[in-house]
PDB file of C-alpha atoms in Angstrom:
ATOM      1  CA  UNK A   2     -11.593  23.853  -9.659  1.00 34.00           C
ATOM      2  CA  UNK A   3     -14.891  22.795 -11.174  1.00 33.00           C
ATOM      3  CA  UNK A   4     -15.254  19.448 -13.071  1.00 37.00           C
ATOM      4  CA  UNK A   5     -17.861  18.733 -15.790  1.00 34.00           C
ATOM      5  CA  UNK A   6     -18.482  15.629 -17.799  1.00 36.00           C
ATOM      6  CA  UNK A   7     -20.237  12.280 -17.779  1.00 38.00           C
ATOM      7  CA  UNK A   8     -18.811   9.462 -15.752  1.00 38.00           C
ATOM      8  CA  UNK A   9     -16.642   7.185 -17.642  1.00 42.00           C
ATOM      9  CA  UNK A  10     -18.080   3.622 -17.975  1.00 46.00           C
ATOM     10  CA  UNK A  11     -16.970   0.951 -15.513  1.00 46.00           C
ATOM     11  CA  UNK A  12     -15.115   3.376 -13.385  1.00 45.00           C
ATOM     12  CA  UNK A  13     -13.159   1.690 -10.653  1.00 50.00           C
ATOM     13  CA  UNK A  14     -13.705  -1.888 -11.920  1.00 61.00           C
ATOM     14  CA  UNK A  15      -9.931  -2.538 -11.897  1.00 70.00           C
ATOM     15  CA  UNK A  16      -9.835  -1.558  -8.198  1.00 81.00           C
ATOM     16  CA  UNK A  17     -13.065  -2.815  -6.538  1.00 92.00           C
ATOM     17  CA  UNK A  18     -14.199  -1.111  -3.318  1.00 92.00           C
ATOM     18  CA  UNK A  19     -12.649  -3.178  -0.523  1.00 94.00           C
ATOM     19  CA  UNK A  20      -9.701  -4.516  -2.424  1.00 96.00           C
ATOM     20  CA  UNK A  21      -7.377  -1.907  -0.857  1.00 97.00           C
ATOM     21  CA  UNK A  22      -7.597  -0.922   2.756  1.00 98.00           C
ATOM     22  CA  UNK A  23      -5.944   2.140   4.195  1.00 98.00           C
ATOM     23  CA  UNK A  24      -5.121   2.517   7.886  1.00 98.00           C
ATOM     24  CA  UNK A  25      -4.114   5.856   9.452  1.00 98.00           C
ATOM     25  CA  UNK A  26      -2.133   4.597  12.487  1.00 98.00           C
ATOM     26  CA  UNK A  27      -1.509   8.126  13.796  1.00 98.00           C
ATOM     27  CA  UNK A  28      -1.453  11.716  12.833  1.00 98.00           C
ATOM     28  CA  UNK A  29       1.654  12.961  14.559  1.00 98.00           C
ATOM     29  CA  UNK A  30       4.752  13.412  12.438  1.00 98.00           C
ATOM     30  CA  UNK A  31       8.439  14.536  12.699  1.00 98.00           C
ATOM     31  CA  UNK A  32       7.746  16.889   9.811  1.00 98.00           C
ATOM     32  CA  UNK A  33       5.225  19.780   9.014  1.00 97.00           C
ATOM     33  CA  UNK A  34       4.739  19.433   5.186  1.00 97.00           C
ATOM     34  CA  UNK A  35       2.863  22.467   3.928  1.00 97.00           C
ATOM     35  CA  UNK A  36       0.515  20.429   1.844  1.00 97.00           C
ATOM     36  CA  UNK A  37      -0.261  17.542   4.206  1.00 98.00           C
ATOM     37  CA  UNK A  38      -3.771  16.405   3.396  1.00 97.00           C
ATOM     38  CA  UNK A  39      -4.399  15.540   7.018  1.00 98.00           C
ATOM     39  CA  UNK A  40      -2.468  18.378   8.699  1.00 98.00           C
ATOM     40  CA  UNK A  41       0.165  16.172  10.359  1.00 98.00           C
ATOM     41  CA  UNK A  42       2.954  17.661  12.372  1.00 98.00           C
ATOM     42  CA  UNK A  43       4.929  17.350  15.519  1.00 98.00           C
ATOM     43  CA  UNK A  44       2.229  19.227  17.316  1.00 97.00           C
ATOM     44  CA  UNK A  45      -0.695  17.267  15.939  1.00 98.00           C
ATOM     45  CA  UNK A  46      -2.449  14.897  18.407  1.00 98.00           C
ATOM     46  CA  UNK A  47      -1.460  11.286  17.891  1.00 98.00           C
ATOM     47  CA  UNK A  48      -5.003   9.925  17.570  1.00 98.00           C
ATOM     48  CA  UNK A  49      -3.630   6.402  17.387  1.00 98.00           C
ATOM     49  CA  UNK A  50      -5.576   3.598  15.897  1.00 98.00           C
ATOM     50  CA  UNK A  51      -3.720   1.247  18.273  1.00 98.00           C
ATOM     51  CA  UNK A  52      -2.362  -2.248  17.844  1.00 98.00           C
ATOM     52  CA  UNK A  53      -5.354  -4.082  19.174  1.00 98.00           C
ATOM     53  CA  UNK A  54      -7.765  -2.511  16.805  1.00 98.00           C
ATOM     54  CA  UNK A  55      -5.350  -2.952  14.000  1.00 98.00           C
ATOM     55  CA  UNK A  56      -5.065  -6.756  14.837  1.00 98.00           C
ATOM     56  CA  UNK A  57      -8.843  -7.085  14.644  1.00 98.00           C
ATOM     57  CA  UNK A  58      -9.049  -5.088  11.507  1.00 98.00           C
ATOM     58  CA  UNK A  59      -6.318  -7.334   9.922  1.00 98.00           C
ATOM     59  CA  UNK A  60      -8.077 -10.511  10.921  1.00 98.00           C
ATOM     60  CA  UNK A  61     -11.400  -9.284   9.452  1.00 98.00           C
ATOM     61  CA  UNK A  62      -9.718  -7.829   6.334  1.00 98.00           C
ATOM     62  CA  UNK A  63      -8.265 -11.117   5.456  1.00 98.00           C
ATOM     63  CA  UNK A  64     -11.671 -12.852   5.847  1.00 97.00           C
ATOM     64  CA  UNK A  65     -13.095 -10.186   3.521  1.00 97.00           C
ATOM     65  CA  UNK A  66     -10.443 -10.860   0.808  1.00 97.00           C
ATOM     66  CA  UNK A  67      -8.568  -7.504   1.040  1.00 98.00           C
ATOM     67  CA  UNK A  68      -5.659  -7.748  -1.408  1.00 98.00           C
ATOM     68  CA  UNK A  69      -3.543  -4.872  -0.192  1.00 98.00           C
ATOM     69  CA  UNK A  70      -3.256  -2.894   2.965  1.00 98.00           C
ATOM     70  CA  UNK A  71      -1.692   0.609   3.184  1.00 98.00           C
ATOM     71  CA  UNK A  72      -0.499   1.979   6.530  1.00 98.00           C
ATOM     72  CA  UNK A  73       0.064   5.771   6.745  1.00 98.00           C
ATOM     73  CA  UNK A  74      -0.096   8.681   9.120  1.00 97.00           C
ATOM     74  CA  UNK A  75       1.346  11.030  10.292  1.00 97.00           C
ATOM     75  CA  UNK A  76       4.646   9.176  10.376  1.00 98.00           C
ATOM     76  CA  UNK A  77       4.021   5.568  11.282  1.00 98.00           C
ATOM     77  CA  UNK A  78       7.510   5.024  12.553  1.00 98.00           C
ATOM     78  CA  UNK A  79       6.893   7.492  15.310  1.00 98.00           C
ATOM     79  CA  UNK A  80       4.864   4.705  16.962  1.00 98.00           C
ATOM     80  CA  UNK A  81       6.693   2.402  19.393  1.00 97.00           C
ATOM     81  CA  UNK A  82       4.459  -0.486  18.382  1.00 98.00           C
ATOM     82  CA  UNK A  83       4.711  -0.056  14.585  1.00 98.00           C
ATOM     83  CA  UNK A  84       6.535  -3.297  14.214  1.00 98.00           C
ATOM     84  CA  UNK A  85       3.518  -5.201  15.797  1.00 98.00           C
ATOM     85  CA  UNK A  86       1.122  -3.208  13.634  1.00 98.00           C
ATOM     86  CA  UNK A  87       2.937  -3.890  10.396  1.00 98.00           C
ATOM     87  CA  UNK A  88       3.555  -7.545  11.273  1.00 98.00           C
ATOM     88  CA  UNK A  89      -0.278  -8.027  11.919  1.00 98.00           C
ATOM     89  CA  UNK A  90      -1.164  -6.335   8.676  1.00 98.00           C
ATOM     90  CA  UNK A  91       1.360  -8.252   6.638  1.00 98.00           C
ATOM     91  CA  UNK A  92      -0.015 -11.519   7.964  1.00 98.00           C
ATOM     92  CA  UNK A  93      -3.496 -10.492   6.390  1.00 98.00           C
ATOM     93  CA  UNK A  94      -2.324  -9.165   3.070  1.00 98.00           C
ATOM     94  CA  UNK A  95       0.738  -7.598   1.411  1.00 98.00           C
ATOM     95  CA  UNK A  96       1.390  -4.339   3.119  1.00 98.00           C
ATOM     96  CA  UNK A  97       2.861  -0.958   2.066  1.00 98.00           C
ATOM     97  CA  UNK A  98       3.892   1.581   4.775  1.00 98.00           C
ATOM     98  CA  UNK A  99       3.984   5.158   3.675  1.00 98.00           C
ATOM     99  CA  UNK A 100       6.945   6.991   5.457  1.00 98.00           C
ATOM    100  CA  UNK A 101       9.227   9.912   4.961  1.00 98.00           C
ATOM    101  CA  UNK A 102      12.082   7.447   5.641  1.00 98.00           C
ATOM    102  CA  UNK A 103      13.978   9.648   8.038  1.00 98.00           C
ATOM    103  CA  UNK A 104      13.691   7.574  11.273  1.00 98.00           C
ATOM    104  CA  UNK A 105      15.416   4.426  10.299  1.00 98.00           C
ATOM    105  CA  UNK A 106      18.072   4.389  13.183  1.00 97.00           C
ATOM    106  CA  UNK A 107      18.473   2.869  16.588  1.00 97.00           C
ATOM    107  CA  UNK A 108      15.507   0.855  17.845  1.00 97.00           C
ATOM    108  CA  UNK A 109      13.443   1.896  14.856  1.00 97.00           C
ATOM    109  CA  UNK A 110      15.979   0.368  12.493  1.00 98.00           C
ATOM    110  CA  UNK A 111      15.838  -2.821  14.514  1.00 98.00           C
ATOM    111  CA  UNK A 112      12.042  -2.696  14.119  1.00 98.00           C
ATOM    112  CA  UNK A 113      12.421  -2.280  10.383  1.00 98.00           C
ATOM    113  CA  UNK A 114      14.894  -5.295  10.193  1.00 98.00           C
ATOM    114  CA  UNK A 115      12.466  -7.530  11.994  1.00 98.00           C
ATOM    115  CA  UNK A 116       9.708  -7.045   9.353  1.00 98.00           C
ATOM    116  CA  UNK A 117       8.966  -9.677   6.664  1.00 98.00           C
ATOM    117  CA  UNK A 118      10.515  -8.315   3.609  1.00 98.00           C
ATOM    118  CA  UNK A 119       8.401 -10.540   1.247  1.00 98.00           C
ATOM    119  CA  UNK A 120       5.269  -8.911   2.725  1.00 98.00           C
ATOM    120  CA  UNK A 121       6.235  -5.285   3.438  1.00 98.00           C
ATOM    121  CA  UNK A 122       6.971  -2.483   0.929  1.00 98.00           C
ATOM    122  CA  UNK A 123       8.244   0.880   1.981  1.00 98.00           C
ATOM    123  CA  UNK A 124       6.850   3.791   0.128  1.00 98.00           C
ATOM    124  CA  UNK A 125       9.165   6.800   0.792  1.00 98.00           C
ATOM    125  CA  UNK A 126       8.330  10.334  -0.148  1.00 98.00           C
ATOM    126  CA  UNK A 127      10.759  12.267  -2.292  1.00 98.00           C
ATOM    127  CA  UNK A 128       9.335  15.296  -4.160  1.00 97.00           C
ATOM    128  CA  UNK A 129      12.115  16.389  -6.420  1.00 96.00           C
ATOM    129  CA  UNK A 130      15.431  15.233  -7.949  1.00 96.00           C
ATOM    130  CA  UNK A 131      17.338  17.873  -6.042  1.00 96.00           C
ATOM    131  CA  UNK A 132      16.737  19.311  -2.570  1.00 97.00           C
ATOM    132  CA  UNK A 133      15.358  22.729  -3.277  1.00 97.00           C
ATOM    133  CA  UNK A 134      11.731  21.972  -4.095  1.00 96.00           C
ATOM    134  CA  UNK A 135      11.473  19.064  -1.774  1.00 97.00           C
ATOM    135  CA  UNK A 136      12.752  21.166   1.153  1.00 97.00           C
ATOM    136  CA  UNK A 137      10.592  24.105   0.277  1.00 97.00           C
ATOM    137  CA  UNK A 138       7.582  21.869   1.331  1.00 97.00           C
ATOM    138  CA  UNK A 139       9.214  19.641   3.930  1.00 97.00           C
ATOM    139  CA  UNK A 140      12.023  21.627   5.708  1.00 97.00           C
ATOM    140  CA  UNK A 141      15.699  22.128   5.421  1.00 97.00           C
ATOM    141  CA  UNK A 142      17.931  19.019   5.276  1.00 98.00           C
ATOM    142  CA  UNK A 143      14.978  16.678   4.477  1.00 98.00           C
ATOM    143  CA  UNK A 144      16.001  15.639   0.991  1.00 98.00           C
ATOM    144  CA  UNK A 145      19.262  14.185   2.018  1.00 98.00           C
ATOM    145  CA  UNK A 146      17.782  12.427   4.957  1.00 98.00           C
ATOM    146  CA  UNK A 147      14.953  10.971   2.829  1.00 98.00           C
ATOM    147  CA  UNK A 148      17.523   9.732   0.250  1.00 98.00           C
ATOM    148  CA  UNK A 149      19.525   8.149   3.029  1.00 98.00           C
ATOM    149  CA  UNK A 150      16.347   6.388   4.248  1.00 98.00           C
ATOM    150  CA  UNK A 151      15.750   5.071   0.680  1.00 98.00           C
ATOM    151  CA  UNK A 152      19.270   3.698   0.496  1.00 98.00           C
ATOM    152  CA  UNK A 153      19.121   2.152   3.898  1.00 98.00           C
ATOM    153  CA  UNK A 154      15.684   0.472   3.258  1.00 98.00           C
ATOM    154  CA  UNK A 155      17.055  -0.938  -0.014  1.00 98.00           C
ATOM    155  CA  UNK A 156      20.249  -2.168   1.682  1.00 98.00           C
ATOM    156  CA  UNK A 157      18.045  -3.994   4.208  1.00 98.00           C
ATOM    157  CA  UNK A 158      16.458  -5.849   1.397  1.00 98.00           C
ATOM    158  CA  UNK A 159      13.029  -4.136   1.167  1.00 98.00           C
ATOM    159  CA  UNK A 160      11.103  -3.258  -1.903  1.00 98.00           C
ATOM    160  CA  UNK A 161      11.074   0.615  -1.970  1.00 98.00           C
ATOM    161  CA  UNK A 162       8.565   2.675  -3.888  1.00 98.00           C
ATOM    162  CA  UNK A 163       9.228   6.333  -4.426  1.00 98.00           C
ATOM    163  CA  UNK A 164       6.417   8.814  -4.119  1.00 98.00           C
ATOM    164  CA  UNK A 165       6.412  12.344  -5.147  1.00 97.00           C
ATOM    165  CA  UNK A 166       3.747  14.955  -4.540  1.00 97.00           C
ATOM    166  CA  UNK A 167       3.974  17.676  -7.236  1.00 96.00           C
ATOM    167  CA  UNK A 168       2.332  20.820  -8.510  1.00 94.00           C
ATOM    168  CA  UNK A 169       2.761  20.754 -12.335  1.00 95.00           C
ATOM    169  CA  UNK A 170       3.113  18.467 -15.238  1.00 95.00           C
ATOM    170  CA  UNK A 171       6.737  19.929 -15.842  1.00 96.00           C
ATOM    171  CA  UNK A 172       7.670  18.823 -12.235  1.00 96.00           C
ATOM    172  CA  UNK A 173       6.214  15.312 -12.913  1.00 96.00           C
ATOM    173  CA  UNK A 174       8.221  14.939 -16.138  1.00 97.00           C
ATOM    174  CA  UNK A 175      11.365  16.124 -14.402  1.00 97.00           C
ATOM    175  CA  UNK A 176      10.833  13.501 -11.642  1.00 97.00           C
ATOM    176  CA  UNK A 177      10.101  10.712 -14.198  1.00 97.00           C
ATOM    177  CA  UNK A 178      13.458  11.465 -15.873  1.00 97.00           C
ATOM    178  CA  UNK A 179      15.143  11.340 -12.449  1.00 97.00           C
ATOM    179  CA  UNK A 180      13.516   7.958 -11.681  1.00 97.00           C
ATOM    180  CA  UNK A 181      14.462   6.569 -15.113  1.00 97.00           C
ATOM    181  CA  UNK A 182      18.092   7.682 -14.487  1.00 97.00           C
ATOM    182  CA  UNK A 183      17.988   5.712 -11.312  1.00 96.00           C
ATOM    183  CA  UNK A 184      16.347   2.658 -12.759  1.00 96.00           C
ATOM    184  CA  UNK A 185      13.187   2.909 -10.704  1.00 97.00           C
ATOM    185  CA  UNK A 186      10.578   0.823 -12.326  1.00 97.00           C
ATOM    186  CA  UNK A 187       7.071   1.915 -13.147  1.00 96.00           C
ATOM    187  CA  UNK A 188       5.627  -0.281 -10.339  1.00 97.00           C
ATOM    188  CA  UNK A 189       7.845   1.336  -7.796  1.00 98.00           C
ATOM    189  CA  UNK A 190       6.959   5.024  -8.505  1.00 97.00           C
ATOM    190  CA  UNK A 191       3.981   7.089  -7.499  1.00 97.00           C
ATOM    191  CA  UNK A 192       3.572  10.486  -8.917  1.00 96.00           C
ATOM    192  CA  UNK A 193       0.610  12.573  -7.708  1.00 96.00           C
ATOM    193  CA  UNK A 194      -0.534  16.166  -7.521  1.00 96.00           C
ATOM    194  CA  UNK A 195      -1.067  18.184  -4.518  1.00 97.00           C
ATOM    195  CA  UNK A 196      -4.644  17.849  -3.329  1.00 97.00           C
ATOM    196  CA  UNK A 197      -6.418  20.949  -2.016  1.00 97.00           C
ATOM    197  CA  UNK A 198      -7.098  19.280   1.402  1.00 97.00           C
ATOM    198  CA  UNK A 199      -5.628  19.631   4.860  1.00 97.00           C
ATOM    199  CA  UNK A 200      -2.811  22.167   5.060  1.00 97.00           C
ATOM    200  CA  UNK A 201      -2.598  22.813   1.261  1.00 97.00           C
ATOM    201  CA  UNK A 202      -3.461  26.216   0.033  1.00 96.00           C
ATOM    202  CA  UNK A 203      -3.445  25.235  -3.529  1.00 95.00           C
ATOM    203  CA  UNK A 204      -3.767  22.100  -5.508  1.00 96.00           C
ATOM    204  CA  UNK A 205      -6.498  19.885  -6.981  1.00 95.00           C
ATOM    205  CA  UNK A 206      -9.842  20.300  -5.459  1.00 95.00           C
ATOM    206  CA  UNK A 207     -11.310  16.868  -4.774  1.00 94.00           C
ATOM    207  CA  UNK A 208     -14.881  16.229  -3.586  1.00 93.00           C
ATOM    208  CA  UNK A 209     -16.444  12.822  -2.799  1.00 92.00           C
ATOM    209  CA  UNK A 210     -17.863  12.541  -6.277  1.00 89.00           C
ATOM    210  CA  UNK A 211     -14.409  12.983  -7.855  1.00 91.00           C
ATOM    211  CA  UNK A 212     -12.987   9.968  -6.121  1.00 94.00           C
ATOM    212  CA  UNK A 213     -13.236   6.229  -6.505  1.00 94.00           C
ATOM    213  CA  UNK A 214     -13.523   5.206  -2.873  1.00 96.00           C
ATOM    214  CA  UNK A 215     -10.768   3.303  -1.024  1.00 97.00           C
ATOM    215  CA  UNK A 216     -11.819   2.226   2.379  1.00 98.00           C
ATOM    216  CA  UNK A 217      -9.813   4.260   4.972  1.00 98.00           C
ATOM    217  CA  UNK A 218      -9.898   3.674   8.726  1.00 98.00           C
ATOM    218  CA  UNK A 219      -8.668   6.114  11.401  1.00 98.00           C
ATOM    219  CA  UNK A 220      -9.299   6.288  15.142  1.00 98.00           C
ATOM    220  CA  UNK A 221     -12.301   8.438  14.372  1.00 98.00           C
ATOM    221  CA  UNK A 222     -14.023   6.058  11.952  1.00 98.00           C
ATOM    222  CA  UNK A 223     -14.340   5.013   8.368  1.00 98.00           C
ATOM    223  CA  UNK A 224     -13.637   7.421   5.536  1.00 98.00           C
ATOM    224  CA  UNK A 225     -14.221   7.468   1.723  1.00 97.00           C
ATOM    225  CA  UNK A 226     -10.545   7.974   0.750  1.00 97.00           C
ATOM    226  CA  UNK A 227      -7.168   8.559   2.352  1.00 98.00           C
ATOM    227  CA  UNK A 228      -6.789  11.962   0.837  1.00 97.00           C
ATOM    228  CA  UNK A 229      -9.390  13.383   3.189  1.00 96.00           C
ATOM    229  CA  UNK A 230      -9.179  11.158   6.227  1.00 97.00           C
ATOM    230  CA  UNK A 231     -10.156  13.811   8.748  1.00 95.00           C
ATOM    231  CA  UNK A 232     -12.677  15.709   6.690  1.00 97.00           C
ATOM    232  CA  UNK A 233     -16.431  15.322   7.546  1.00 96.00           C
ATOM    233  CA  UNK A 234     -17.429  15.399   3.790  1.00 96.00           C
ATOM    234  CA  UNK A 235     -15.525  12.132   3.292  1.00 97.00           C
ATOM    235  CA  UNK A 236     -16.638  10.451   6.624  1.00 97.00           C
ATOM    236  CA  UNK A 237     -18.743   7.396   5.990  1.00 97.00           C
ATOM    237  CA  UNK A 238     -19.247   5.897   9.440  1.00 97.00           C
ATOM    238  CA  UNK A 239     -17.959   6.461  12.964  1.00 97.00           C
ATOM    239  CA  UNK A 240     -18.233   2.694  13.571  1.00 97.00           C
ATOM    240  CA  UNK A 241     -15.338   0.569  12.433  1.00 98.00           C
ATOM    241  CA  UNK A 242     -16.557  -2.869  13.395  1.00 98.00           C
ATOM    242  CA  UNK A 243     -17.661  -5.193  12.149  1.00 98.00           C
ATOM    243  CA  UNK A 244     -15.409  -4.438   9.212  1.00 98.00           C
ATOM    244  CA  UNK A 245     -17.857  -6.165   6.782  1.00 98.00           C
ATOM    245  CA  UNK A 246     -20.373  -3.456   7.565  1.00 97.00           C
ATOM    246  CA  UNK A 247     -17.855  -0.671   7.107  1.00 97.00           C
ATOM    247  CA  UNK A 248     -17.028  -2.027   3.658  1.00 97.00           C
ATOM    248  CA  UNK A 249     -20.775  -2.343   2.999  1.00 97.00           C
ATOM    249  CA  UNK A 250     -21.394   1.278   4.058  1.00 96.00           C
ATOM    250  CA  UNK A 251     -18.742   2.577   1.665  1.00 96.00           C
ATOM    251  CA  UNK A 252     -20.162   0.414  -1.152  1.00 95.00           C
ATOM    252  CA  UNK A 253     -23.685   1.820  -0.496  1.00 93.00           C
ATOM    253  CA  UNK A 254     -22.444   5.370  -0.592  1.00 91.00           C
ATOM    254  CA  UNK A 255     -20.604   4.758  -3.764  1.00 92.00           C
ATOM    255  CA  UNK A 256     -23.769   3.246  -5.309  1.00 88.00           C
ATOM    256  CA  UNK A 257     -25.687   6.391  -4.373  1.00 85.00           C
ATOM    257  CA  UNK A 258     -22.935   8.578  -5.833  1.00 79.00           C
ATOM    258  CA  UNK A 259     -23.003   6.516  -9.074  1.00 74.00           C
ATOM    259  CA  UNK A 260     -26.715   7.358  -9.524  1.00 71.00           C
ATOM    260  CA  UNK A 261     -25.884  10.916 -10.365  1.00 62.00           C
ATOM    261  CA  UNK A 262     -25.628  11.380 -14.199  1.00 47.00           C
ATOM    262  CA  UNK A 263     -22.982  14.131 -14.208  1.00 50.00           C
ATOM    263  CA  UNK A 264     -20.014  13.098 -12.316  1.00 55.00           C
ATOM    264  CA  UNK A 265     -16.344  12.343 -13.056  1.00 52.00           C
ATOM    265  CA  UNK A 266     -15.029   9.919 -10.494  1.00 64.00           C
ATOM    266  CA  UNK A 267     -11.340   9.133 -10.892  1.00 72.00           C
ATOM    267  CA  UNK A 268      -8.893   7.068  -9.176  1.00 70.00           C
ATOM    268  CA  UNK A 269      -6.569   9.409  -7.151  1.00 75.00           C
ATOM    269  CA  UNK A 270      -3.369   7.544  -6.486  1.00 79.00           C
ATOM    270  CA  UNK A 271      -1.891   7.889  -2.960  1.00 83.00           C
ATOM    271  CA  UNK A 272      -0.019   4.705  -3.509  1.00 80.00           C
TER     272      UNK A 272
END
């Protein structure tokens, strides 16, 4: 897909670079979704960021005035130390963890219960009002297990945000009606298109110039945006620390992109 047009004025001013920080804690997952933007699966190497690095990131992020932290993967609840990771992040800023919601049992449920509810939001993926379309992307039986995870997280007192990854406007409208019927408020819903990245074979093609940057950190370095957090075209730096320099590197890169006269940067919501 080709995009043409002048950049809108003041793009990204409502979401300054560095206000939101993304952490890919790992890349392994209990599912193999066919549109995963970072190719996560049960066979993917973990490539863990690690609790020690996360603690340092959280401390420096707080000093830099980060207002929101987003923890994603892979499936973060695959990690035995995810409780420590989320606690460290939540101490620095309100934290949202992106999850498929299917692992809230046993010791993982105990980990969930120990988290500070006033500082941690669970963003759980649900791609359709009924199982068929959701399961065509994520596997048989996944819709019911995701819905069970949503209900369990709510019962435990957490704020739950529902996130759908969709192909068409018609699917988006159908999902909005479903959320309306279940009294899910606007601030607790994320509806986004499939991005042509990672495992996806169709979707919206997104280049660096199309995206307002959101600083994203993985074990491999600092990336422009979470939608391409293993793609070299969105890699900004291999060096994570000091975090202030990572943020500055992204800002410098954005300033260079902004010098181009014909571009159409937009906010692509992952959360």
